[in-house]
Coordinates of C-alpha atoms in Angstrom, one line a residue:
M1008 CA -54.7 28.7 16.1
T1009 CA -52.5 26.3 18.0
V1010 CA -49.0 25.9 16.7
A1011 CA -47.4 22.7 17.9
F1012 CA -43.6 23.0 18.6
F1013 CA -40.8 20.6 19.7
S1014 CA -39.5 21.1 23.1
G1015 CA -36.1 22.1 23.4
K1016 CA -35.0 18.6 24.1
R1017 CA -36.7 16.8 21.0
R1018 CA -35.6 19.8 19.0
R1019 CA -31.6 18.7 19.6
A1020 CA -32.6 14.8 19.5
A1021 CA -33.7 15.7 16.2
A1022 CA -30.8 17.8 15.0
A1023 CA -28.3 15.0 16.4
L1024 CA -30.4 12.5 14.2
G1025 CA -30.1 14.4 11.4
A1026 CA -26.4 15.1 11.9
V1027 CA -25.6 11.0 12.1
S1028 CA -27.8 10.4 9.1
A1029 CA -25.8 13.1 7.0
G1030 CA -22.6 11.8 8.5
L1031 CA -23.8 8.0 7.4
L1032 CA -24.3 9.3 4.0
V1033 CA -21.3 10.8 3.2
L1034 CA -19.3 7.9 4.6
S1035 CA -21.1 6.0 2.2
A1036 CA -20.2 7.7 -0.7
C1037 CA -16.7 7.4 0.0
D1038 CA -14.6 4.7 -1.3
K1039 CA -12.6 2.3 1.3
P1040 CA -8.8 3.1 1.0
T1041 CA -6.3 0.5 -0.3
P1042 CA -4.5 -1.0 2.5
L1043 CA -0.6 0.6 3.0
V1044 CA 2.7 -0.5 2.1
T1045 CA 5.7 1.3 4.2
V1046 CA 9.3 2.4 3.8
T1047 CA 11.1 3.2 6.8
I1048 CA 14.8 4.1 6.6
G1049 CA 16.4 5.4 10.0
S1050 CA 13.3 7.7 11.2
D1051 CA 12.2 8.3 8.1
S1052 CA 8.9 6.5 6.5
V1053 CA 7.1 6.7 3.4
H1054 CA 3.7 5.3 2.8
A1055 CA 2.2 4.4 -0.6
E1056 CA -1.1 3.1 -1.6
A1057 CA -1.8 0.7 -4.3
A1058 CA -1.1 1.1 -8.0
C1059 CA -3.5 -1.4 -8.6
Y1060 CA -6.0 -2.9 -6.0
N1061 CA -9.3 -4.7 -6.1
D1062 CA -10.7 -4.8 -2.7
G1063 CA -9.1 -7.9 -1.7
E1064 CA -10.2 -9.8 -5.5
A1065 CA -8.0 -10.7 -8.1
I1066 CA -6.5 -8.5 -10.2
K1067 CA -6.9 -9.2 -14.3
E1068 CA -4.1 -11.1 -15.7
S1069 CA -4.2 -8.8 -18.3
E1070 CA -3.7 -5.7 -16.1
I1071 CA -0.5 -6.8 -14.0
Q1072 CA 2.2 -6.1 -16.2
D1073 CA 0.7 -2.2 -16.3
C1074 CA 0.2 -2.2 -12.9
L1075 CA 3.7 -3.0 -12.4
T1076 CA 5.0 -0.4 -14.9
K1077 CA 2.7 2.8 -13.4
K1078 CA 4.8 5.4 -11.9
P1079 CA 5.6 5.4 -8.7
T1080 CA 4.4 7.8 -6.5
E1081 CA 6.9 7.8 -4.0
T1082 CA 10.6 7.9 -4.5
V1083 CA 13.1 6.8 -1.4
K1084 CA 16.9 7.8 -0.8
V1085 CA 18.6 5.0 0.0
A1086 CA 22.5 4.5 1.1
M1087 CA 24.1 1.5 0.5
D1088 CA 24.6 0.5 4.3
D1089 CA 21.3 1.7 5.2
K1090 CA 18.8 -0.8 6.5
V1091 CA 15.2 -0.6 4.8
R1092 CA 12.4 -1.5 6.4
M1093 CA 9.5 -2.7 4.8
G1094 CA 5.7 -3.0 6.5
V1095 CA 2.4 -4.2 5.0
D1096 CA -1.0 -3.9 6.5
P1097 CA -1.8 -7.1 8.2
E1098 CA -4.4 -8.0 5.5
I1099 CA -1.7 -8.3 3.0
A1100 CA 0.8 -10.5 5.4
E1101 CA -2.1 -12.5 5.9
N1102 CA -2.3 -13.3 2.2
G1103 CA 1.3 -13.0 1.4
W1104 CA 3.5 -10.4 -0.3
T1105 CA 6.7 -10.5 -2.5
L1106 CA 9.0 -8.0 -3.3
L1107 CA 10.1 -7.5 -6.9
F1108 CA 12.9 -5.3 -8.3
G1109 CA 12.5 -4.3 -11.8
A1110 CA 9.2 -6.5 -12.3
Q1111 CA 11.1 -9.4 -11.2
P1112 CA 10.4 -11.3 -8.2
V1113 CA 13.0 -11.5 -5.8
E1114 CA 12.1 -14.5 -4.1
Q1115 CA 10.0 -17.5 -4.5
E1116 CA 7.9 -17.9 -1.7
P1117 CA 5.5 -15.3 -0.1
F1118 CA 6.7 -13.9 2.8
T1119 CA 3.6 -14.1 5.4
K1120 CA 4.7 -11.4 8.3
T1121 CA 4.0 -7.8 8.5
Y1122 CA 7.8 -6.6 8.4
R1123 CA 10.8 -7.3 6.9
T1124 CA 14.7 -5.6 6.9
I1125 CA 16.9 -5.5 3.9
P1126 CA 20.0 -4.0 3.3
G1127 CA 20.2 -1.1 1.3
N1128 CA 22.5 -2.3 -1.2
A1129 CA 20.6 -5.3 -2.0
F1130 CA 18.2 -2.9 -4.4
F1131 CA 21.7 -1.7 -6.4
S1132 CA 22.6 -4.7 -8.5
S1133 CA 21.1 -5.6 -11.5
M1134 CA 20.7 -9.0 -13.3
T1135 CA 24.0 -8.6 -15.0
G1136 CA 26.0 -8.0 -12.2
E1137 CA 26.4 -4.0 -13.2
P1138 CA 25.6 -1.4 -10.3
T1139 CA 22.8 0.7 -10.7
T1140 CA 21.7 4.4 -9.2
R1141 CA 17.9 3.5 -9.1
T1142 CA 15.5 0.6 -8.9
A1143 CA 11.7 0.1 -9.6
V1144 CA 11.0 -1.7 -6.0
S1145 CA 6.9 -3.2 -5.7
V1146 CA 5.6 -5.0 -3.3
M1147 CA 2.8 -7.7 -4.9
E1148 CA 0.7 -9.3 -2.6
T1149 CA -1.1 -12.8 -3.7
K1150 CA -3.8 -15.2 -2.9
G1151 CA -2.8 -18.3 -3.7
K1152 CA -1.8 -18.1 -7.4
K1153 CA -3.9 -14.8 -7.9
V1154 CA -2.2 -11.3 -7.7
V1155 CA -4.2 -8.8 -5.4
G1156 CA -2.4 -6.0 -5.2
I1157 CA 0.6 -4.0 -6.4
W1158 CA 2.7 -0.9 -4.7
N1159 CA 5.6 0.7 -6.5
F1160 CA 8.4 2.7 -5.0
Q1161 CA 11.4 4.2 -6.6
F1162 CA 14.6 3.3 -4.7
E1163 CA 17.6 6.1 -5.6
K1164 CA 21.0 5.3 -4.5
E1165 CA 22.1 8.4 -2.1

């Protein structure tokens, strides 16, 4: 009786092919991570994934308000004299992004750079002029008139 065995070289090649195939199978089951938004104060940075993101496609109008009011996953301590640096992934900047304080847009036109600096005291005055100690801060990615992604942070006065 004759039994065919693989040589050592073929056995290693078959094992490597099997490992690569298994790795690709595992990776295909993973969701693509959402782009990140980063807040940096001094040397401390906080990153957040999107509260709502639809792989670069528009979020339904009926879901936007719920996305803006989702509880932030990250809280950032900010002193009045801090410089707050906001950074977004390049794909967010390509489309344009807007800051919102308490679900209210801060600017008229979307920002198209990946990075901006804002004084800490800008986050703690309300629409009525009364000082506040916490502010819900959102970054909203837009593509034309459509909302593509929303990231939420809670800023607290230090």
